[in-house]
Amino acid sequence: MSNTAPKLLVMGNWKMNPPTIGSAKELMLDIRKGIGRHKSEVEVVVAPPTVYLPEMERITPSQRILLGAQDVHSEKSGPHTGEVSLSMLESVGVSHIIIGHSERRAAGETDLEIYKNVQTVLKGKAVAVVCVGETHRDAHGNYFGVVEAQLRAALRDVKPMWLKYLTIAYEPVWAIGTGETATPEDAHEMRLFIQKILMDRFGRSALKKVRILYGGSVKPQNAEALLQEGEVDGFLIGGASLKAKDFTEIVKIGERYVKNNPS
Ligand code: 13P
C-alpha cells in the first residue's frame, strides 16, 4: 500500500443481502453511526448489491465509508444483458471492485474473465480486490499451487505502476460462511506465500503497495489474532458485515491494533 494510504482495509461484502432497500438503508445507517466520522487508519468499504448503490451513495456522504461492488464486466458497454461496467459503478460512487470471488468462480467465472476484469479495473484506476483461495486443504500442500495458479492468471500483464490499486484477498473457500476460520498461522503462511509470488513477479517494492486481506468467517472474536499473528492488512467480511455491531467492532479492533503497533 502506498505510504499515505490508511494502514488497514476492512471491507464488507453483503453478497445477495439484505432483502430490501429499506433493510439495506437501515444496515448502512447503523454502520455509519457505529463507525463515526473521525479520521482513521482503517479504511472502511461496503459492497452492497448493485441495485442499492445509488441510495447507499446518498446516505454515505462523508467518505468515511467507501463503496464497493461485488463484480464488474470487463467491457465498457454493449450487448451484455444483466451486466454492469466500471464507468456505471464509478458513476454511483464505487471505488473498490471485488473480482473473482469464489462464489462467482463456483458459478462458472473463468480465469480469463477474472484476468480481463483485473485489467479493466486497474487500467481504470479503481481498486481491484482480487480473491484467491483453495476449496480444501490436503496434507501435501497442493493448496499453495491452487492459489499460485489463480494469482498468476489474474495478474498476467499487470503493470508495476498499477500495483497501488491492487489488493489481494485470501479467502479459503472452506472457511467462507462455515464458521471455520483459517488459523492466524495459516493466514500468515499464505500471506508470505502470496508476497513471494508478488516479489517474483514485480520485485520487492510490490510488497509495500499491495495489501493482502483475509476473508472467511471473520468475526470480532478472531479479528485481533488474525491481525496480530496473521499480520494481514485487513479483512473481507461476509456474514459479520450484515451485523452493524459486529462489523463496526471489527473496524474498532483494527483501529486499536494500528494504535498499538505503530510502524
Ligand atoms: P464470511 O465472512 O461469511 O465467511 O464470508 C467471507 C466472504 O466470502 C467475503 O467475501
PDB file of C-alpha atoms and ligand atoms in Angstrom:
ATOM      1  CA  MET A   1       0.000   0.000   0.000  1.00  0.00           C
ATOM      2  CA  SER A   2       1.246   3.478  -0.632  1.00  0.00           C
ATOM      3  CA  ASN A   3       2.658   5.391   2.339  1.00  0.00           C
ATOM      4  CA  THR A   4      -0.265   7.776   2.522  1.00  0.00           C
ATOM      5  CA  ALA A   5      -2.971   5.091   2.434  1.00  0.00           C
ATOM      6  CA  PRO A   6      -4.632   4.035   5.686  1.00  0.00           C
ATOM      7  CA  LYS A   7      -2.866   1.037   7.188  1.00  0.00           C
ATOM      8  CA  LEU A   8      -5.715  -1.455   7.129  1.00  0.00           C
ATOM      9  CA  LEU A   9      -8.689  -2.113   4.890  1.00  0.00           C
ATOM     10  CA  VAL A  10     -11.889  -3.589   6.284  1.00  0.00           C
ATOM     11  CA  MET A  11     -14.376  -4.411   3.551  1.00  0.00           C
ATOM     12  CA  GLY A  12     -17.878  -5.810   3.937  1.00  0.00           C
ATOM     13  CA  ASN A  13     -19.259  -7.980   1.148  1.00  0.00           C
ATOM     14  CA  TRP A  14     -23.007  -8.060   1.624  1.00  0.00           C
ATOM     15  CA  LYS A  15     -23.413 -10.637  -1.173  1.00  0.00           C
ATOM     16  CA  MET A  16     -27.151 -11.031  -2.023  1.00  0.00           C
ATOM     17  CA  ASN A  17     -28.321  -9.410   1.231  1.00  0.00           C
ATOM     18  CA  PRO A  18     -30.307  -7.792   2.809  1.00  0.00           C
ATOM     19  CA  PRO A  19     -33.624  -8.475   1.064  1.00  0.00           C
ATOM     20  CA  THR A  20     -34.990  -4.930   0.555  1.00  0.00           C
ATOM     21  CA  ILE A  21     -33.740  -1.383   0.027  1.00  0.00           C
ATOM     22  CA  GLY A  22     -35.364  -0.449   3.347  1.00  0.00           C
ATOM     23  CA  SER A  23     -33.344  -3.003   5.289  1.00  0.00           C
ATOM     24  CA  ALA A  24     -30.185  -2.083   3.358  1.00  0.00           C
ATOM     25  CA  LYS A  25     -30.623   1.564   4.356  1.00  0.00           C
ATOM     26  CA  GLU A  26     -31.145   0.611   7.953  1.00  0.00           C
ATOM     27  CA  LEU A  27     -27.996  -1.531   7.970  1.00  0.00           C
ATOM     28  CA  MET A  28     -25.873   1.150   6.314  1.00  0.00           C
ATOM     29  CA  LEU A  29     -27.136   3.861   8.675  1.00  0.00           C
ATOM     30  CA  ASP A  30     -26.337   1.640  11.667  1.00  0.00           C
ATOM     31  CA  ILE A  31     -22.840   1.006  10.309  1.00  0.00           C
ATOM     32  CA  ARG A  32     -22.386   4.735   9.677  1.00  0.00           C
ATOM     33  CA  LYS A  33     -23.373   5.520  13.243  1.00  0.00           C
ATOM     34  CA  GLY A  34     -21.062   2.852  14.634  1.00  0.00           C
ATOM     35  CA  ILE A  35     -18.043   3.900  12.568  1.00  0.00           C
ATOM     36  CA  GLY A  36     -18.297   7.635  13.231  1.00  0.00           C
ATOM     37  CA  ARG A  37     -16.609  10.337  11.197  1.00  0.00           C
ATOM     38  CA  HIS A  38     -13.195  10.600  12.807  1.00  0.00           C
ATOM     39  CA  LYS A  39     -10.019  10.219  10.764  1.00  0.00           C
ATOM     40  CA  SER A  40      -8.834   6.651  10.942  1.00  0.00           C
ATOM     41  CA  GLU A  41      -6.037   4.323   9.965  1.00  0.00           C
ATOM     42  CA  VAL A  42      -8.668   1.809   8.911  1.00  0.00           C
ATOM     43  CA  GLU A  43     -10.252   2.280   5.512  1.00  0.00           C
ATOM     44  CA  VAL A  44     -13.833   1.040   5.531  1.00  0.00           C
ATOM     45  CA  VAL A  45     -15.541  -0.201   2.373  1.00  0.00           C
ATOM     46  CA  VAL A  46     -19.002  -1.714   1.990  1.00  0.00           C
ATOM     47  CA  ALA A  47     -20.006  -3.648  -1.133  1.00  0.00           C
ATOM     48  CA  PRO A  48     -23.819  -3.857  -1.238  1.00  0.00           C
ATOM     49  CA  PRO A  49     -25.834  -5.441  -4.059  1.00  0.00           C
ATOM     50  CA  THR A  50     -25.537  -3.276  -7.198  1.00  0.00           C
ATOM     51  CA  VAL A  51     -29.175  -2.204  -7.200  1.00  0.00           C
ATOM     52  CA  TYR A  52     -28.773  -0.492  -3.801  1.00  0.00           C
ATOM     53  CA  LEU A  53     -25.690   1.527  -4.738  1.00  0.00           C
ATOM     54  CA  PRO A  54     -27.239   4.927  -5.624  1.00  0.00           C
ATOM     55  CA  GLU A  55     -29.154   5.046  -2.360  1.00  0.00           C
ATOM     56  CA  MET A  56     -26.085   3.878  -0.417  1.00  0.00           C
ATOM     57  CA  GLU A  57     -24.073   6.674  -2.035  1.00  0.00           C
ATOM     58  CA  ARG A  58     -26.691   9.180  -0.950  1.00  0.00           C
ATOM     59  CA  ILE A  59     -26.543   8.107   2.704  1.00  0.00           C
ATOM     60  CA  THR A  60     -22.749   7.801   2.984  1.00  0.00           C
ATOM     61  CA  PRO A  61     -21.659  11.289   2.001  1.00  0.00           C
ATOM     62  CA  SER A  62     -18.644  11.660   4.272  1.00  0.00           C
ATOM     63  CA  GLN A  63     -16.110   9.398   2.520  1.00  0.00           C
ATOM     64  CA  ARG A  64     -15.621   7.657   5.849  1.00  0.00           C
ATOM     65  CA  ILE A  65     -17.389   4.678   4.304  1.00  0.00           C
ATOM     66  CA  LEU A  66     -16.366   3.963   0.722  1.00  0.00           C
ATOM     67  CA  LEU A  67     -18.469   1.922  -1.662  1.00  0.00           C
ATOM     68  CA  GLY A  68     -17.510  -1.325  -3.320  1.00  0.00           C
ATOM     69  CA  ALA A  69     -19.035  -3.521  -5.997  1.00  0.00           C
ATOM     70  CA  GLN A  70     -19.198  -7.313  -5.927  1.00  0.00           C
ATOM     71  CA  ASP A  71     -18.368  -7.763  -9.621  1.00  0.00           C
ATOM     72  CA  VAL A  72     -17.902  -5.843 -12.882  1.00  0.00           C
ATOM     73  CA  HIS A  73     -17.957  -6.592 -16.608  1.00  0.00           C
ATOM     74  CA  SER A  74     -14.718  -6.026 -18.474  1.00  0.00           C
ATOM     75  CA  GLU A  75     -16.304  -4.248 -21.463  1.00  0.00           C
ATOM     76  CA  LYS A  76     -17.243  -0.564 -21.448  1.00  0.00           C
ATOM     77  CA  SER A  77     -20.741  -1.102 -22.882  1.00  0.00           C
ATOM     78  CA  GLY A  78     -22.629  -3.305 -25.327  1.00  0.00           C
ATOM     79  CA  PRO A  79     -24.839  -6.359 -25.590  1.00  0.00           C
ATOM     80  CA  HIS A  80     -24.188  -7.909 -22.143  1.00  0.00           C
ATOM     81  CA  THR A  81     -27.585  -8.431 -20.581  1.00  0.00           C
ATOM     82  CA  GLY A  82     -27.583  -8.145 -16.810  1.00  0.00           C
ATOM     83  CA  GLU A  83     -24.027  -6.852 -16.547  1.00  0.00           C
ATOM     84  CA  VAL A  84     -22.632  -3.523 -15.291  1.00  0.00           C
ATOM     85  CA  SER A  85     -19.496  -1.699 -16.429  1.00  0.00           C
ATOM     86  CA  LEU A  86     -16.813   0.035 -14.418  1.00  0.00           C
ATOM     87  CA  SER A  87     -17.985   3.501 -15.501  1.00  0.00           C
ATOM     88  CA  MET A  88     -21.534   2.693 -14.383  1.00  0.00           C
ATOM     89  CA  LEU A  89     -20.244   1.639 -10.976  1.00  0.00           C
ATOM     90  CA  GLU A  90     -17.984   4.669 -10.668  1.00  0.00           C
ATOM     91  CA  SER A  91     -20.870   6.948 -11.576  1.00  0.00           C
ATOM     92  CA  VAL A  92     -22.669   5.799  -8.398  1.00  0.00           C
ATOM     93  CA  GLY A  93     -19.648   6.267  -6.166  1.00  0.00           C
ATOM     94  CA  VAL A  94     -17.894   2.899  -6.298  1.00  0.00           C
ATOM     95  CA  SER A  95     -14.131   2.904  -5.767  1.00  0.00           C
ATOM     96  CA  HIS A  96     -13.369  -0.749  -4.900  1.00  0.00           C
ATOM     97  CA  ILE A  97     -14.329  -3.775  -7.011  1.00  0.00           C
ATOM     98  CA  ILE A  98     -14.280  -7.379  -5.808  1.00  0.00           C
ATOM     99  CA  ILE A  99     -13.006  -9.624  -8.594  1.00  0.00           C
ATOM    100  CA  GLY A 100     -13.042 -13.422  -8.788  1.00  0.00           C
ATOM    101  CA  HIS A 101     -14.935 -14.140  -5.591  1.00  0.00           C
ATOM    102  CA  SER A 102     -15.085 -17.908  -5.037  1.00  0.00           C
ATOM    103  CA  GLU A 103     -18.888 -17.849  -5.234  1.00  0.00           C
ATOM    104  CA  ARG A 104     -18.593 -16.406  -8.750  1.00  0.00           C
ATOM    105  CA  ARG A 105     -15.834 -18.859  -9.672  1.00  0.00           C
ATOM    106  CA  ALA A 106     -18.125 -21.692  -8.472  1.00  0.00           C
ATOM    107  CA  ALA A 107     -20.884 -20.281 -10.689  1.00  0.00           C
ATOM    108  CA  GLY A 108     -18.594 -20.578 -13.727  1.00  0.00           C
ATOM    109  CA  GLU A 109     -16.449 -17.434 -13.810  1.00  0.00           C
ATOM    110  CA  THR A 110     -13.194 -18.332 -15.526  1.00  0.00           C
ATOM    111  CA  ASP A 111      -9.573 -17.278 -15.016  1.00  0.00           C
ATOM    112  CA  LEU A 112      -9.810 -15.456 -18.356  1.00  0.00           C
ATOM    113  CA  GLU A 113     -12.790 -13.365 -17.252  1.00  0.00           C
ATOM    114  CA  ILE A 114     -11.039 -12.596 -13.990  1.00  0.00           C
ATOM    115  CA  TYR A 115      -7.903 -11.550 -15.898  1.00  0.00           C
ATOM    116  CA  LYS A 116      -9.979  -9.224 -18.114  1.00  0.00           C
ATOM    117  CA  ASN A 117     -11.773  -7.707 -15.132  1.00  0.00           C
ATOM    118  CA  VAL A 118      -8.472  -7.064 -13.354  1.00  0.00           C
ATOM    119  CA  GLN A 119      -7.162  -5.332 -16.472  1.00  0.00           C
ATOM    120  CA  THR A 120     -10.272  -3.167 -16.793  1.00  0.00           C
ATOM    121  CA  VAL A 121     -10.342  -2.126 -13.147  1.00  0.00           C
ATOM    122  CA  LEU A 122      -6.609  -1.398 -12.774  1.00  0.00           C
ATOM    123  CA  LYS A 123      -6.438   0.488 -16.078  1.00  0.00           C
ATOM    124  CA  GLY A 124      -9.437   2.489 -14.837  1.00  0.00           C
ATOM    125  CA  LYS A 125      -7.558   3.325 -11.619  1.00  0.00           C
ATOM    126  CA  ALA A 126     -10.183   1.782  -9.362  1.00  0.00           C
ATOM    127  CA  VAL A 127      -9.159  -0.599  -6.594  1.00  0.00           C
ATOM    128  CA  ALA A 128      -9.266  -4.262  -7.613  1.00  0.00           C
ATOM    129  CA  VAL A 129      -9.827  -6.632  -4.690  1.00  0.00           C
ATOM    130  CA  VAL A 130      -8.796  -9.910  -6.272  1.00  0.00           C
ATOM    131  CA  CYS A 131      -9.991 -13.015  -4.426  1.00  0.00           C
ATOM    132  CA  VAL A 132      -7.977 -16.207  -4.324  1.00  0.00           C
ATOM    133  CA  GLY A 133      -8.304 -19.322  -2.190  1.00  0.00           C
ATOM    134  CA  GLU A 134      -8.402 -23.086  -2.247  1.00  0.00           C
ATOM    135  CA  THR A 135     -11.595 -25.112  -1.893  1.00  0.00           C
ATOM    136  CA  HIS A 136      -9.981 -27.576   0.516  1.00  0.00           C
ATOM    137  CA  ARG A 137      -6.688 -28.344   2.194  1.00  0.00           C
ATOM    138  CA  ASP A 138      -4.711 -31.528   1.748  1.00  0.00           C
ATOM    139  CA  ALA A 139      -1.741 -32.947   3.600  1.00  0.00           C
ATOM    140  CA  HIS A 140       0.599 -32.364   0.642  1.00  0.00           C
ATOM    141  CA  GLY A 141       0.176 -28.591   0.493  1.00  0.00           C
ATOM    142  CA  ASN A 142      -1.336 -28.639  -3.010  1.00  0.00           C
ATOM    143  CA  TYR A 143      -3.444 -25.640  -1.991  1.00  0.00           C
ATOM    144  CA  PHE A 144      -0.412 -23.425  -2.439  1.00  0.00           C
ATOM    145  CA  GLY A 145      -0.345 -24.444  -6.106  1.00  0.00           C
ATOM    146  CA  VAL A 146      -4.036 -23.588  -6.439  1.00  0.00           C
ATOM    147  CA  VAL A 147      -3.548 -20.093  -5.033  1.00  0.00           C
ATOM    148  CA  GLU A 148      -0.422 -19.558  -7.137  1.00  0.00           C
ATOM    149  CA  ALA A 149      -2.226 -20.523 -10.366  1.00  0.00           C
ATOM    150  CA  GLN A 150      -5.158 -18.206  -9.554  1.00  0.00           C
ATOM    151  CA  LEU A 151      -2.810 -15.325  -8.791  1.00  0.00           C
ATOM    152  CA  ARG A 152      -0.607 -15.763 -11.839  1.00  0.00           C
ATOM    153  CA  ALA A 153      -3.654 -15.933 -14.133  1.00  0.00           C
ATOM    154  CA  ALA A 154      -5.250 -12.837 -12.572  1.00  0.00           C
ATOM    155  CA  LEU A 155      -2.060 -10.763 -12.541  1.00  0.00           C
ATOM    156  CA  ARG A 156      -0.820 -11.569 -16.038  1.00  0.00           C
ATOM    157  CA  ASP A 157       0.043  -8.318 -17.868  1.00  0.00           C
ATOM    158  CA  VAL A 158      -0.435  -6.210 -14.743  1.00  0.00           C
ATOM    159  CA  LYS A 159       1.977  -3.279 -14.900  1.00  0.00           C
ATOM    160  CA  PRO A 160       4.044  -2.329 -11.830  1.00  0.00           C
ATOM    161  CA  MET A 161       2.598   1.217 -11.989  1.00  0.00           C
ATOM    162  CA  TRP A 162      -0.882  -0.219 -11.324  1.00  0.00           C
ATOM    163  CA  LEU A 163       0.086  -2.001  -8.116  1.00  0.00           C
ATOM    164  CA  LYS A 164      -1.102   0.755  -5.820  1.00  0.00           C
ATOM    165  CA  TYR A 165      -4.644  -0.088  -6.949  1.00  0.00           C
ATOM    166  CA  LEU A 166      -4.259  -3.800  -6.290  1.00  0.00           C
ATOM    167  CA  THR A 167      -5.457  -5.654  -3.189  1.00  0.00           C
ATOM    168  CA  ILE A 168      -5.407  -9.429  -2.800  1.00  0.00           C
ATOM    169  CA  ALA A 169      -7.987 -11.158  -0.615  1.00  0.00           C
ATOM    170  CA  TYR A 170      -7.060 -14.646   0.533  1.00  0.00           C
ATOM    171  CA  GLU A 171     -10.370 -16.386   1.127  1.00  0.00           C
ATOM    172  CA  PRO A 172     -10.074 -20.131   1.650  1.00  0.00           C
ATOM    173  CA  VAL A 173     -13.390 -21.472   0.383  1.00  0.00           C
ATOM    174  CA  TRP A 174     -13.711 -23.973   3.223  1.00  0.00           C
ATOM    175  CA  ALA A 175     -13.747 -21.053   5.675  1.00  0.00           C
ATOM    176  CA  ILE A 176     -16.420 -18.972   3.918  1.00  0.00           C
ATOM    177  CA  GLY A 177     -19.714 -18.896   5.752  1.00  0.00           C
ATOM    178  CA  THR A 178     -18.828 -22.060   7.645  1.00  0.00           C
ATOM    179  CA  GLY A 179     -17.712 -20.643  10.974  1.00  0.00           C
ATOM    180  CA  GLU A 180     -14.415 -22.413  10.399  1.00  0.00           C
ATOM    181  CA  THR A 181     -11.574 -19.881  10.148  1.00  0.00           C
ATOM    182  CA  ALA A 182      -8.038 -20.292   8.946  1.00  0.00           C
ATOM    183  CA  THR A 183      -5.779 -20.079  11.980  1.00  0.00           C
ATOM    184  CA  PRO A 184      -3.662 -16.921  12.258  1.00  0.00           C
ATOM    185  CA  GLU A 185      -0.671 -19.167  11.399  1.00  0.00           C
ATOM    186  CA  ASP A 186      -2.426 -20.421   8.226  1.00  0.00           C
ATOM    187  CA  ALA A 187      -3.246 -16.844   7.221  1.00  0.00           C
ATOM    188  CA  HIS A 188       0.311 -15.741   7.913  1.00  0.00           C
ATOM    189  CA  GLU A 189       1.834 -18.605   5.953  1.00  0.00           C
ATOM    190  CA  MET A 190      -0.379 -17.816   2.961  1.00  0.00           C
ATOM    191  CA  ARG A 191       0.411 -14.122   3.239  1.00  0.00           C
ATOM    192  CA  LEU A 192       4.136 -14.909   2.993  1.00  0.00           C
ATOM    193  CA  PHE A 193       3.472 -17.191   0.033  1.00  0.00           C
ATOM    194  CA  ILE A 194       1.446 -14.516  -1.797  1.00  0.00           C
ATOM    195  CA  GLN A 195       4.160 -11.962  -1.060  1.00  0.00           C
ATOM    196  CA  LYS A 196       6.758 -14.292  -2.563  1.00  0.00           C
ATOM    197  CA  ILE A 197       4.734 -14.546  -5.772  1.00  0.00           C
ATOM    198  CA  LEU A 198       4.320 -10.756  -5.899  1.00  0.00           C
ATOM    199  CA  MET A 199       8.046 -10.328  -5.341  1.00  0.00           C
ATOM    200  CA  ASP A 200       8.974 -12.826  -8.078  1.00  0.00           C
ATOM    201  CA  ARG A 201       6.655 -11.079 -10.471  1.00  0.00           C
ATOM    202  CA  PHE A 202       7.156  -7.384  -9.616  1.00  0.00           C
ATOM    203  CA  GLY A 203      10.153  -7.086  -7.304  1.00  0.00           C
ATOM    204  CA  ARG A 204      10.394  -6.234  -3.628  1.00  0.00           C
ATOM    205  CA  SER A 205       8.745  -2.807  -3.899  1.00  0.00           C
ATOM    206  CA  ALA A 206       5.417  -4.540  -4.639  1.00  0.00           C
ATOM    207  CA  LEU A 207       5.175  -5.606  -1.008  1.00  0.00           C
ATOM    208  CA  LYS A 208       4.693  -2.031   0.182  1.00  0.00           C
ATOM    209  CA  LYS A 209       1.983  -1.339  -2.362  1.00  0.00           C
ATOM    210  CA  VAL A 210      -0.279  -4.388  -2.362  1.00  0.00           C
ATOM    211  CA  ARG A 211      -2.497  -5.146   0.587  1.00  0.00           C
ATOM    212  CA  ILE A 212      -3.237  -8.742   1.481  1.00  0.00           C
ATOM    213  CA  LEU A 213      -6.568  -9.272   3.209  1.00  0.00           C
ATOM    214  CA  TYR A 214      -8.011 -12.354   4.841  1.00  0.00           C
ATOM    215  CA  GLY A 215     -11.624 -13.463   4.409  1.00  0.00           C
ATOM    216  CA  GLY A 216     -13.571 -16.446   5.729  1.00  0.00           C
ATOM    217  CA  SER A 217     -15.683 -16.380   8.906  1.00  0.00           C
ATOM    218  CA  VAL A 218     -14.007 -13.232  10.267  1.00  0.00           C
ATOM    219  CA  LYS A 219     -15.706 -12.133  13.483  1.00  0.00           C
ATOM    220  CA  PRO A 220     -14.952  -9.779  16.372  1.00  0.00           C
ATOM    221  CA  GLN A 221     -13.726 -12.862  18.269  1.00  0.00           C
ATOM    222  CA  ASN A 222     -10.969 -13.809  15.811  1.00  0.00           C
ATOM    223  CA  ALA A 223     -10.102 -10.475  14.176  1.00  0.00           C
ATOM    224  CA  GLU A 224      -7.420  -9.413  16.615  1.00  0.00           C
ATOM    225  CA  ALA A 225      -5.423 -12.666  16.403  1.00  0.00           C
ATOM    226  CA  LEU A 226      -5.612 -12.588  12.606  1.00  0.00           C
ATOM    227  CA  LEU A 227      -4.123  -9.079  12.640  1.00  0.00           C
ATOM    228  CA  GLN A 228      -1.605  -9.726  15.375  1.00  0.00           C
ATOM    229  CA  GLU A 229      -0.318 -13.148  14.388  1.00  0.00           C
ATOM    230  CA  GLY A 230      -1.604 -13.411  10.824  1.00  0.00           C
ATOM    231  CA  GLU A 231      -0.219  -9.935  10.050  1.00  0.00           C
ATOM    232  CA  VAL A 232      -2.892  -9.443   7.394  1.00  0.00           C
ATOM    233  CA  ASP A 233      -3.641  -5.931   6.108  1.00  0.00           C
ATOM    234  CA  GLY A 234      -7.342  -6.202   6.819  1.00  0.00           C
ATOM    235  CA  PHE A 235     -10.408  -8.278   6.079  1.00  0.00           C
ATOM    236  CA  LEU A 236     -13.043  -9.107   3.511  1.00  0.00           C
ATOM    237  CA  ILE A 237     -16.099  -9.902   5.587  1.00  0.00           C
ATOM    238  CA  GLY A 238     -19.331 -11.631   4.592  1.00  0.00           C
ATOM    239  CA  GLY A 239     -21.734 -12.678   7.352  1.00  0.00           C
ATOM    240  CA  ALA A 240     -20.407 -10.350  10.043  1.00  0.00           C
ATOM    241  CA  SER A 241     -20.733  -7.340   7.703  1.00  0.00           C
ATOM    242  CA  LEU A 242     -24.513  -7.810   7.824  1.00  0.00           C
ATOM    243  CA  LYS A 243     -24.485  -7.126  11.560  1.00  0.00           C
ATOM    244  CA  ALA A 244     -23.650  -3.460  12.102  1.00  0.00           C
ATOM    245  CA  LYS A 245     -22.418  -4.131  15.617  1.00  0.00           C
ATOM    246  CA  ASP A 246     -20.006  -6.895  14.594  1.00  0.00           C
ATOM    247  CA  PHE A 247     -18.745  -5.021  11.553  1.00  0.00           C
ATOM    248  CA  THR A 248     -18.053  -1.803  13.462  1.00  0.00           C
ATOM    249  CA  GLU A 249     -16.462  -3.797  16.280  1.00  0.00           C
ATOM    250  CA  ILE A 250     -14.024  -5.330  13.774  1.00  0.00           C
ATOM    251  CA  VAL A 251     -13.184  -1.828  12.475  1.00  0.00           C
ATOM    252  CA  LYS A 252     -12.508  -0.728  16.065  1.00  0.00           C
ATOM    253  CA  ILE A 253     -10.310  -3.778  16.668  1.00  0.00           C
ATOM    254  CA  GLY A 254      -8.360  -2.706  13.578  1.00  0.00           C
ATOM    255  CA  GLU A 255      -8.010   0.852  14.885  1.00  0.00           C
ATOM    256  CA  ARG A 256      -6.744  -0.397  18.259  1.00  0.00           C
ATOM    257  CA  TYR A 257      -4.307  -2.724  16.511  1.00  0.00           C
ATOM    258  CA  VAL A 258      -2.823   0.108  14.439  1.00  0.00           C
ATOM    259  CA  LYS A 259      -2.564   2.343  17.505  1.00  0.00           C
ATOM    260  CA  ASN A 260      -0.749  -0.349  19.491  1.00  0.00           C
ATOM    261  CA  ASN A 261       1.537  -1.335  16.618  1.00  0.00           C
ATOM    262  CA  PRO A 262       2.797   1.889  15.069  1.00  0.00           C
ATOM    263  CA  SER A 263       5.218   1.076  12.251  1.00  0.00           C
TER     264      SER A 263
HETATM  265  P1  13P B   1     -17.978 -14.993   5.566  1.00  0.00           P
HETATM  266  O1  13P B   1     -17.341 -13.872   6.347  1.00  0.00           O
HETATM  267  O2  13P B   1     -19.461 -15.067   5.710  1.00  0.00           O
HETATM  268  O3  13P B   1     -17.286 -16.299   5.805  1.00  0.00           O
HETATM  269  O4  13P B   1     -17.741 -14.652   4.001  1.00  0.00           O
HETATM  270  C1  13P B   1     -16.491 -14.305   3.565  1.00  0.00           C
HETATM  271  C2  13P B   1     -16.595 -13.825   2.163  1.00  0.00           C
HETATM  272  O5  13P B   1     -16.889 -14.589   1.260  1.00  0.00           O
HETATM  273  C3  13P B   1     -16.353 -12.399   1.912  1.00  0.00           C
HETATM  274  O6  13P B   1     -16.198 -12.139   0.562  1.00  0.00           O
END
